[in-house]
Amino acid sequence: MKTPRTEPAVEAGENRQASERTTSRANARMRFDLSWESGIARHRDTLAGSNLNLWRDIFPPGLEAAVMDKPVGHRASHRFDAGELIGPWREERLIKIPLRCFDARFTGRGAIQPRVGRWYPKGILRDLDGVFQADRHPFRIVEITAEHLLVDFNHPLSDRPLTLEVTIESIWLPGAQHGGRCNEVAELVTAGGPGMQARWHALPTDFWSDQPFLRADPRPDGEFYRQPRLVDHIDRTAIAEIGGLYGRLIPPGARVLDLMSSWHSHLPKTLETGRVVGLGMNAAELAENSRLDERLVQDLNQEPALPFDDAAFDAVICTVSVEYLTNPFDVFREVARVLAPGGLFVATFSNRWFPPKAIQVWEGIHEFERPGLVLEYFLNSGRYRDLETASLRGLPRPADDKYAGQLSHSDPVYAVWGLRS
């Protein structure tokens, strides 16, 4: 374990100022891209580090020298063997515990049943040494018998090779520094959920046992969406990031289907497209969407069959809406049908939705399990290849956003995509 650097001498009252290169006296904003692979997909989890202190915060071996005395825009990358960045997977952290230790009433909102492959907070376990009710560190259930649970307390990335790329985005010299928290960059990047989106040792996760597609509001969606809602469901920064992703993934000139569309398509203005078709729930919302060449109203939960010919599109996007699908397997198969071979299907989402209409399983799982759920939709169809997931956290929230006083960070962005095989 490394120790923090000795605090540099800084003149009292020194003003914050831009710096051309990183030094031990500087603070910096950096982007961290963590890349890894599971048996079914490639994954990239991105964290924006907004205020790193280069004399105090500790970089992992292999990267520290690569980020010092470097200018804005510099990129450095290092590949870590399994267990090198965050500690190795250990057999002794795979533990058999009595089934009675699982507190099904932990949340106070009805009974929770343990399911294979799913993640739970440690506090849900009773009568175990070293575990207390307020402990929210996650663990995974990997086997269930009539009397016991086999649980894995290892970090989900502990057995995977990892590549960490750092991009320097800004550098400045702060005023006088007087102590503060020492952050380990490896912990910052891997904490909070990366790794949860993958299966455990290729074993499919049980998302399906507890009537996953029930919703709090069982009324037909046509009633709920009768009134137009010309609102954005995520903040402006997250919207821009989703547009940037679509711009990178969708080829110029592509015929695009905007599935579960509304008054914005989130396609970047710089992307030249062919025909863009929007299929959504409200005609007035679709009419406001100037990016669309054609508009259709259809409730996919009532009729998942898409009214298009085979191979009619080169790309299909679904933006902050996949959590409302009650027949996702049928819809994902239909999307594959209307995509040309090699065509792209990408679903993006965040951690905000209409609670009455989101499916039950979506609300009941960890934020980083949701990409894993959507991956299972792709896999179930058997018609996609080259599956990938991405996450983005930590960007600053726009200062004029209505939640700026309550939330410092932008809405996180998650994406899952694949190509029609």
Coordinates of C-alpha atoms in Angstrom, one line a residue:
M1 CA 0.0 0.0 0.0
K2 CA 1.3 3.4 -1.0
T3 CA 1.2 6.4 1.4
P4 CA 0.1 9.9 0.4
R5 CA 2.8 12.3 -0.8
T6 CA 4.2 14.9 1.6
E7 CA 2.1 18.1 1.4
P8 CA 3.8 20.6 -0.9
A9 CA 4.7 24.0 0.3
V10 CA 2.0 26.5 -0.9
E11 CA 2.0 30.1 -0.2
A12 CA -0.8 31.2 2.1
G13 CA -3.6 32.9 0.2
E14 CA -2.4 31.6 -3.1
N15 CA -5.3 32.0 -5.7
R16 CA -6.7 29.1 -7.7
Q17 CA -5.2 29.4 -11.2
A18 CA -5.0 27.2 -14.3
S19 CA -1.9 25.1 -14.7
E20 CA -0.4 23.8 -18.0
R21 CA 0.8 20.5 -16.6
T22 CA 0.1 18.3 -13.6
T23 CA 2.4 18.7 -10.6
S24 CA 2.3 17.5 -7.0
R25 CA 0.9 20.9 -6.1
A26 CA -2.1 20.7 -8.6
N27 CA -5.7 19.6 -8.5
A28 CA -7.2 18.0 -11.6
R29 CA -10.4 16.8 -13.2
M30 CA -9.9 13.4 -14.8
R31 CA -12.0 10.9 -16.6
F32 CA -11.5 7.2 -15.7
D33 CA -12.6 4.5 -18.2
L34 CA -12.6 1.0 -16.7
S35 CA -12.8 -1.7 -19.4
W36 CA -13.3 -5.4 -18.9
E37 CA -15.0 -8.4 -20.4
S38 CA -17.4 -11.0 -19.2
G39 CA -18.4 -14.2 -20.9
I40 CA -21.2 -12.5 -22.8
A41 CA -20.3 -8.8 -23.4
R42 CA -17.6 -6.1 -23.3
H43 CA -18.1 -3.5 -20.6
R44 CA -16.9 0.1 -20.0
D45 CA -17.6 1.9 -16.8
T46 CA -16.7 5.6 -16.8
L47 CA -16.3 7.8 -13.7
A48 CA -15.7 11.6 -13.9
G49 CA -13.3 12.6 -11.1
S50 CA -14.0 16.3 -10.6
N51 CA -11.5 17.3 -7.9
L52 CA -8.5 15.1 -7.6
N53 CA -5.7 16.3 -5.4
L54 CA -2.4 15.2 -6.9
W55 CA -0.3 15.5 -3.7
R56 CA -2.9 13.5 -1.6
D57 CA -4.9 11.1 -3.7
I58 CA -3.2 7.8 -4.5
F59 CA -3.1 6.4 -8.0
P60 CA -2.6 2.7 -8.6
P61 CA 0.8 1.5 -9.6
G62 CA 1.3 1.7 -13.3
L63 CA -0.6 4.9 -13.6
E64 CA 0.9 7.4 -11.1
A65 CA 4.0 8.2 -13.2
A66 CA 1.8 8.3 -16.4
V67 CA -0.3 11.2 -15.1
M68 CA 2.4 13.4 -13.6
D69 CA 4.0 16.3 -15.5
K70 CA 1.4 15.9 -18.3
P71 CA -0.9 18.5 -20.1
V72 CA -4.6 18.7 -20.4
G73 CA -5.8 16.1 -22.9
H74 CA -3.2 13.6 -22.0
R75 CA -4.3 10.0 -21.9
A76 CA -2.7 7.1 -20.1
S77 CA -3.8 3.5 -19.9
H78 CA -2.7 0.4 -18.0
R79 CA -3.8 -3.2 -18.0
F80 CA -4.1 -4.9 -14.6
D81 CA -4.1 -8.7 -14.1
A82 CA -7.1 -10.2 -12.3
G83 CA -6.9 -9.1 -8.6
E84 CA -4.1 -6.6 -9.1
L85 CA -6.1 -3.4 -9.0
I86 CA -8.7 -4.2 -6.3
G87 CA -7.4 -7.4 -4.6
P88 CA -7.8 -11.0 -5.8
W89 CA -10.9 -13.3 -5.6
R90 CA -10.6 -15.4 -2.4
E91 CA -12.2 -18.8 -1.8
E92 CA -12.7 -18.0 1.9
R93 CA -15.1 -15.2 0.9
L94 CA -17.4 -17.8 -0.7
I95 CA -19.5 -18.7 2.4
K96 CA -22.3 -21.1 3.1
I97 CA -24.8 -19.6 5.6
P98 CA -28.2 -20.9 7.0
L99 CA -31.2 -19.8 4.9
R100 CA -32.8 -18.5 8.1
C101 CA -30.1 -15.7 8.2
F102 CA -31.7 -14.1 5.2
D103 CA -34.1 -11.4 6.5
A104 CA -37.0 -11.5 4.0
R105 CA -38.6 -8.5 5.8
F106 CA -35.5 -6.3 5.6
T107 CA -37.0 -3.5 3.6
G108 CA -40.3 -3.4 5.5
R109 CA -42.1 -3.3 2.1
G110 CA -43.1 -6.9 1.7
A111 CA -41.2 -10.2 1.6
I112 CA -37.9 -10.5 -0.4
Q113 CA -37.0 -13.9 -1.6
P114 CA -33.3 -14.8 -2.2
R115 CA -32.5 -15.5 -5.9
V116 CA -29.5 -16.9 -7.6
G117 CA -27.2 -14.4 -9.1
R118 CA -28.8 -11.4 -7.5
W119 CA -27.1 -8.8 -5.3
Y120 CA -28.3 -7.8 -1.8
P121 CA -26.9 -5.5 0.9
K122 CA -25.1 -7.3 3.7
G123 CA -27.5 -5.8 6.3
I124 CA -30.1 -8.2 5.1
L125 CA -28.2 -11.0 6.8
R126 CA -29.0 -11.6 10.5
D127 CA -27.0 -13.4 13.2
L128 CA -23.6 -13.3 11.4
D129 CA -20.4 -12.1 13.0
G130 CA -19.2 -8.8 11.6
V131 CA -22.4 -8.0 9.8
F132 CA -24.7 -5.2 11.0
Q133 CA -28.1 -4.0 9.8
A134 CA -26.9 -0.7 8.4
D135 CA -24.2 -2.4 6.2
R136 CA -25.0 -1.7 2.6
H137 CA -22.0 -3.4 1.0
P138 CA -23.3 -5.8 -1.6
F139 CA -23.0 -9.5 -1.8
R140 CA -24.2 -12.1 -4.3
I141 CA -26.2 -15.2 -3.8
V142 CA -24.8 -18.0 -6.0
E143 CA -26.6 -21.1 -4.8
I144 CA -29.8 -21.8 -2.8
T145 CA -30.8 -25.1 -1.1
A146 CA -33.6 -25.9 1.2
E147 CA -31.5 -25.0 4.2
H148 CA -28.5 -22.9 3.1
L149 CA -27.4 -20.0 0.9
L150 CA -24.0 -20.0 -0.8
V151 CA -22.9 -16.3 -0.9
D152 CA -20.0 -14.5 -2.5
F153 CA -18.6 -11.6 -0.6
N154 CA -15.9 -10.9 -3.2
H155 CA -15.9 -7.8 -5.3
P156 CA -17.5 -8.6 -8.7
L157 CA -14.4 -7.5 -10.6
S158 CA -11.9 -9.3 -8.4
D159 CA -11.4 -12.2 -10.8
R160 CA -11.3 -10.2 -14.0
P161 CA -8.4 -8.5 -15.9
L162 CA -9.1 -4.8 -16.0
T163 CA -7.9 -1.9 -18.2
L164 CA -8.0 1.6 -16.7
E165 CA -7.6 4.6 -18.9
V166 CA -7.2 8.1 -17.5
T167 CA -7.8 11.3 -19.4
I168 CA -6.7 14.7 -17.9
E169 CA -9.5 17.2 -18.6
S170 CA -8.4 20.3 -16.6
I171 CA -5.6 21.3 -14.2
W172 CA -5.4 24.1 -11.6
L173 CA -3.4 25.2 -8.7
P174 CA -5.6 25.6 -5.6
G175 CA -5.1 28.0 -2.6
A176 CA -3.5 26.8 0.6
Q177 CA -4.2 23.1 1.3
H178 CA -4.9 22.0 4.9
G179 CA -5.3 18.3 5.1
G180 CA -8.4 16.6 3.7
R181 CA -9.5 13.1 2.8
C182 CA -7.0 10.8 1.0
N183 CA -8.8 9.0 -1.8
E184 CA -7.5 5.8 -3.5
V185 CA -8.3 6.1 -7.2
A186 CA -8.8 2.3 -7.6
E187 CA -11.5 2.4 -4.9
L188 CA -13.2 5.4 -6.4
V189 CA -13.4 3.8 -9.9
T190 CA -14.6 0.3 -8.8
A191 CA -16.9 1.3 -6.0
G192 CA -20.7 1.7 -6.4
G193 CA -21.5 -1.2 -8.7
P194 CA -19.2 -1.9 -11.7
G195 CA -19.1 -5.6 -12.2
M196 CA -22.7 -6.3 -11.1
Q197 CA -23.9 -6.3 -14.6
A198 CA -22.2 -9.6 -15.4
R199 CA -23.3 -13.1 -14.7
W200 CA -21.6 -15.1 -11.9
H201 CA -19.3 -17.7 -13.5
A202 CA -21.6 -17.8 -16.6
L203 CA -24.6 -18.8 -14.5
P204 CA -27.7 -16.9 -15.7
T205 CA -29.1 -14.5 -13.1
D206 CA -32.6 -15.3 -11.8
F207 CA -34.5 -12.1 -12.6
W208 CA -37.7 -14.0 -13.4
S209 CA -39.0 -15.8 -10.3
D210 CA -41.0 -13.0 -8.7
Q211 CA -43.5 -11.8 -11.4
P212 CA -40.9 -9.4 -12.7
F213 CA -43.2 -7.6 -15.2
L214 CA -45.9 -6.5 -12.8
R215 CA -46.4 -2.8 -12.3
A216 CA -47.8 -0.6 -9.5
D217 CA -50.3 0.8 -12.0
P218 CA -51.9 -2.0 -14.0
R219 CA -54.1 0.2 -16.1
P220 CA -53.6 0.2 -19.9
D221 CA -50.8 2.5 -20.8
G222 CA -53.0 4.4 -23.2
E223 CA -54.8 5.9 -20.2
F224 CA -51.6 6.9 -18.4
Y225 CA -50.0 8.5 -21.5
R226 CA -53.2 10.1 -22.8
Q227 CA -52.0 13.6 -21.7
P228 CA -48.8 14.8 -23.4
R229 CA -45.7 15.3 -21.2
L230 CA -43.3 17.7 -22.9
V231 CA -40.7 17.2 -20.2
D232 CA -37.2 15.8 -20.1
H233 CA -36.7 12.9 -17.8
I234 CA -33.0 13.3 -17.4
D235 CA -30.8 16.4 -17.0
R236 CA -29.2 18.3 -19.9
T237 CA -25.8 16.8 -19.4
A238 CA -27.1 13.2 -19.5
I239 CA -29.1 14.1 -22.6
A240 CA -25.9 15.3 -24.3
E241 CA -24.0 12.2 -23.3
I242 CA -26.7 9.9 -24.7
G243 CA -26.6 12.0 -28.0
G244 CA -22.9 11.6 -28.1
L245 CA -23.1 7.9 -27.7
Y246 CA -25.7 7.6 -30.5
G247 CA -23.4 9.8 -32.7
R248 CA -20.5 7.4 -32.1
L249 CA -22.4 4.2 -32.7
I250 CA -24.9 5.0 -35.5
P251 CA -23.3 5.2 -39.0
P252 CA -24.0 8.2 -41.2
G253 CA -27.0 7.8 -43.4
A254 CA -28.6 5.1 -41.3
R255 CA -32.3 4.4 -41.3
V256 CA -33.3 4.8 -37.7
L257 CA -36.3 3.6 -35.6
D258 CA -36.7 5.6 -32.4
L259 CA -38.6 3.1 -30.3
M260 CA -40.8 4.4 -27.4
S261 CA -40.2 7.8 -28.8
S262 CA -41.4 11.2 -27.5
W263 CA -40.8 14.9 -28.3
H264 CA -37.0 14.4 -28.5
S265 CA -35.1 11.7 -30.3
H266 CA -31.7 12.5 -28.6
L267 CA -29.9 12.0 -31.9
P268 CA -27.1 14.6 -32.2
K269 CA -27.6 17.3 -34.7
T270 CA -24.3 16.5 -36.4
L271 CA -25.4 13.0 -37.3
E272 CA -26.7 12.8 -40.8
T273 CA -29.4 10.1 -41.0
G274 CA -31.7 8.5 -43.5
R275 CA -35.3 8.0 -42.7
V276 CA -36.1 8.5 -38.9
V277 CA -39.3 6.8 -37.7
G278 CA -40.7 7.5 -34.2
L279 CA -43.0 5.0 -32.5
G280 CA -44.4 6.2 -29.2
M281 CA -47.5 6.5 -27.0
N282 CA -48.7 10.0 -27.5
A283 CA -49.4 11.7 -30.9
A284 CA -48.9 15.2 -29.5
E285 CA -45.5 14.4 -28.2
L286 CA -44.4 12.8 -31.4
A287 CA -45.7 15.8 -33.4
E288 CA -43.3 18.0 -31.5
N289 CA -40.3 15.9 -32.5
S290 CA -38.8 17.7 -35.6
R291 CA -36.2 14.9 -36.1
L292 CA -38.9 12.4 -37.2
D293 CA -39.9 11.7 -40.8
E294 CA -42.7 9.4 -39.8
R295 CA -44.7 9.0 -36.6
L296 CA -46.7 6.0 -35.3
V297 CA -48.6 5.6 -32.0
Q298 CA -48.5 2.0 -30.6
D299 CA -48.5 0.5 -27.2
L300 CA -45.8 -2.2 -27.3
N301 CA -47.1 -3.7 -24.1
Q302 CA -50.4 -4.5 -25.8
E303 CA -49.0 -5.2 -29.3
P304 CA -45.2 -5.9 -29.4
A305 CA -45.3 -6.8 -33.1
L306 CA -43.7 -3.9 -35.1
P307 CA -45.5 -2.7 -38.2
F308 CA -42.4 -2.7 -40.4
D309 CA -40.9 -5.0 -43.0
D310 CA -37.9 -7.2 -42.3
A311 CA -34.5 -5.4 -42.3
A312 CA -36.2 -2.0 -42.6
F313 CA -33.7 -0.2 -40.4
D314 CA -30.0 0.1 -39.8
A315 CA -30.3 1.3 -36.2
V316 CA -32.9 1.2 -33.4
I317 CA -32.7 3.3 -30.3
C318 CA -34.7 3.2 -27.1
T319 CA -34.1 6.1 -24.8
V320 CA -35.0 6.0 -21.0
S321 CA -37.9 3.7 -21.7
V322 CA -36.8 0.1 -21.6
E323 CA -37.9 -0.1 -18.0
Y324 CA -41.6 0.1 -19.0
L325 CA -41.6 -3.0 -21.2
T326 CA -43.8 -5.8 -19.9
N327 CA -43.1 -8.0 -23.0
P328 CA -39.4 -7.3 -23.5
F329 CA -38.5 -10.7 -25.0
D330 CA -41.1 -10.2 -27.8
V331 CA -40.0 -6.7 -28.4
F332 CA -36.3 -7.5 -28.6
R333 CA -37.1 -10.3 -31.1
E334 CA -39.2 -7.9 -33.2
V335 CA -36.4 -5.3 -33.2
A336 CA -34.0 -8.0 -34.5
R337 CA -36.5 -8.8 -37.3
V338 CA -36.7 -5.2 -38.5
L339 CA -33.0 -4.6 -38.3
A340 CA -30.8 -5.3 -41.3
P341 CA -28.0 -7.8 -40.6
G342 CA -25.3 -6.0 -38.7
G343 CA -27.7 -3.3 -37.6
L344 CA -27.5 -1.7 -34.2
F345 CA -29.9 -1.8 -31.3
V346 CA -29.0 0.4 -28.3
A347 CA -31.0 0.9 -25.1
T348 CA -30.1 3.8 -22.8
F349 CA -31.5 4.6 -19.4
S350 CA -30.8 6.3 -16.1
N351 CA -32.0 6.0 -12.5
R352 CA -35.2 8.1 -13.0
W353 CA -38.5 6.8 -14.3
F354 CA -42.3 7.0 -13.7
P355 CA -42.6 4.6 -10.7
P356 CA -46.2 3.5 -11.4
K357 CA -45.3 2.2 -14.8
A358 CA -41.8 0.7 -14.3
I359 CA -41.7 -3.1 -14.1
Q360 CA -41.4 -4.6 -10.6
V361 CA -37.9 -6.1 -11.2
W362 CA -36.5 -2.8 -12.4
E363 CA -37.2 -1.1 -9.1
G364 CA -36.1 -4.1 -7.0
I365 CA -32.5 -4.5 -8.3
H366 CA -29.3 -2.5 -7.9
E367 CA -28.6 0.3 -10.4
F368 CA -25.7 -1.7 -11.9
E369 CA -27.8 -4.9 -12.2
R370 CA -30.1 -3.2 -14.7
P371 CA -27.6 -3.4 -17.6
G372 CA -27.4 -7.1 -16.8
L373 CA -31.2 -7.4 -17.0
V374 CA -31.2 -5.7 -20.4
L375 CA -28.4 -8.0 -21.5
E376 CA -30.6 -10.9 -20.7
Y377 CA -33.3 -9.5 -23.0
F378 CA -30.7 -9.4 -25.9
L379 CA -29.5 -12.9 -25.1
N380 CA -33.0 -14.3 -24.8
S381 CA -33.7 -13.4 -28.5
G382 CA -30.6 -15.3 -29.7
R383 CA -30.3 -12.8 -32.6
Y384 CA -27.7 -10.4 -31.4
R385 CA -23.9 -10.4 -31.3
D386 CA -21.1 -8.2 -30.1
L387 CA -22.9 -7.1 -27.0
E388 CA -21.6 -4.2 -24.9
T389 CA -22.5 -2.2 -21.9
A390 CA -21.4 1.3 -20.8
S391 CA -22.0 3.4 -17.7
L392 CA -21.1 7.0 -16.9
R393 CA -21.2 8.7 -13.5
G394 CA -19.9 11.7 -11.7
L395 CA -20.3 14.5 -14.2
P396 CA -21.4 17.9 -12.6
R397 CA -25.1 18.7 -12.7
P398 CA -26.0 21.8 -14.8
A399 CA -26.1 24.8 -12.4
D400 CA -29.5 25.9 -13.7
D401 CA -31.1 22.4 -13.4
K402 CA -34.1 22.3 -11.0
Y403 CA -32.3 19.6 -8.9
A404 CA -29.0 21.4 -8.8
G405 CA -29.4 22.4 -5.1
Q406 CA -30.2 18.8 -4.1
L407 CA -27.9 16.7 -6.4
S408 CA -24.3 17.7 -7.2
H409 CA -23.9 15.1 -10.0
S410 CA -25.6 14.7 -13.4
D411 CA -28.0 11.8 -13.8
P412 CA -26.0 8.6 -14.5
V413 CA -26.2 7.1 -18.0
Y414 CA -26.3 3.4 -18.7
A415 CA -26.4 1.8 -22.1
V416 CA -26.6 -1.7 -23.6
W417 CA -26.2 -2.5 -27.2
G418 CA -25.6 -5.2 -29.7
L419 CA -25.6 -5.9 -33.5
R420 CA -28.1 -8.0 -35.4
S421 CA -26.5 -11.3 -36.2

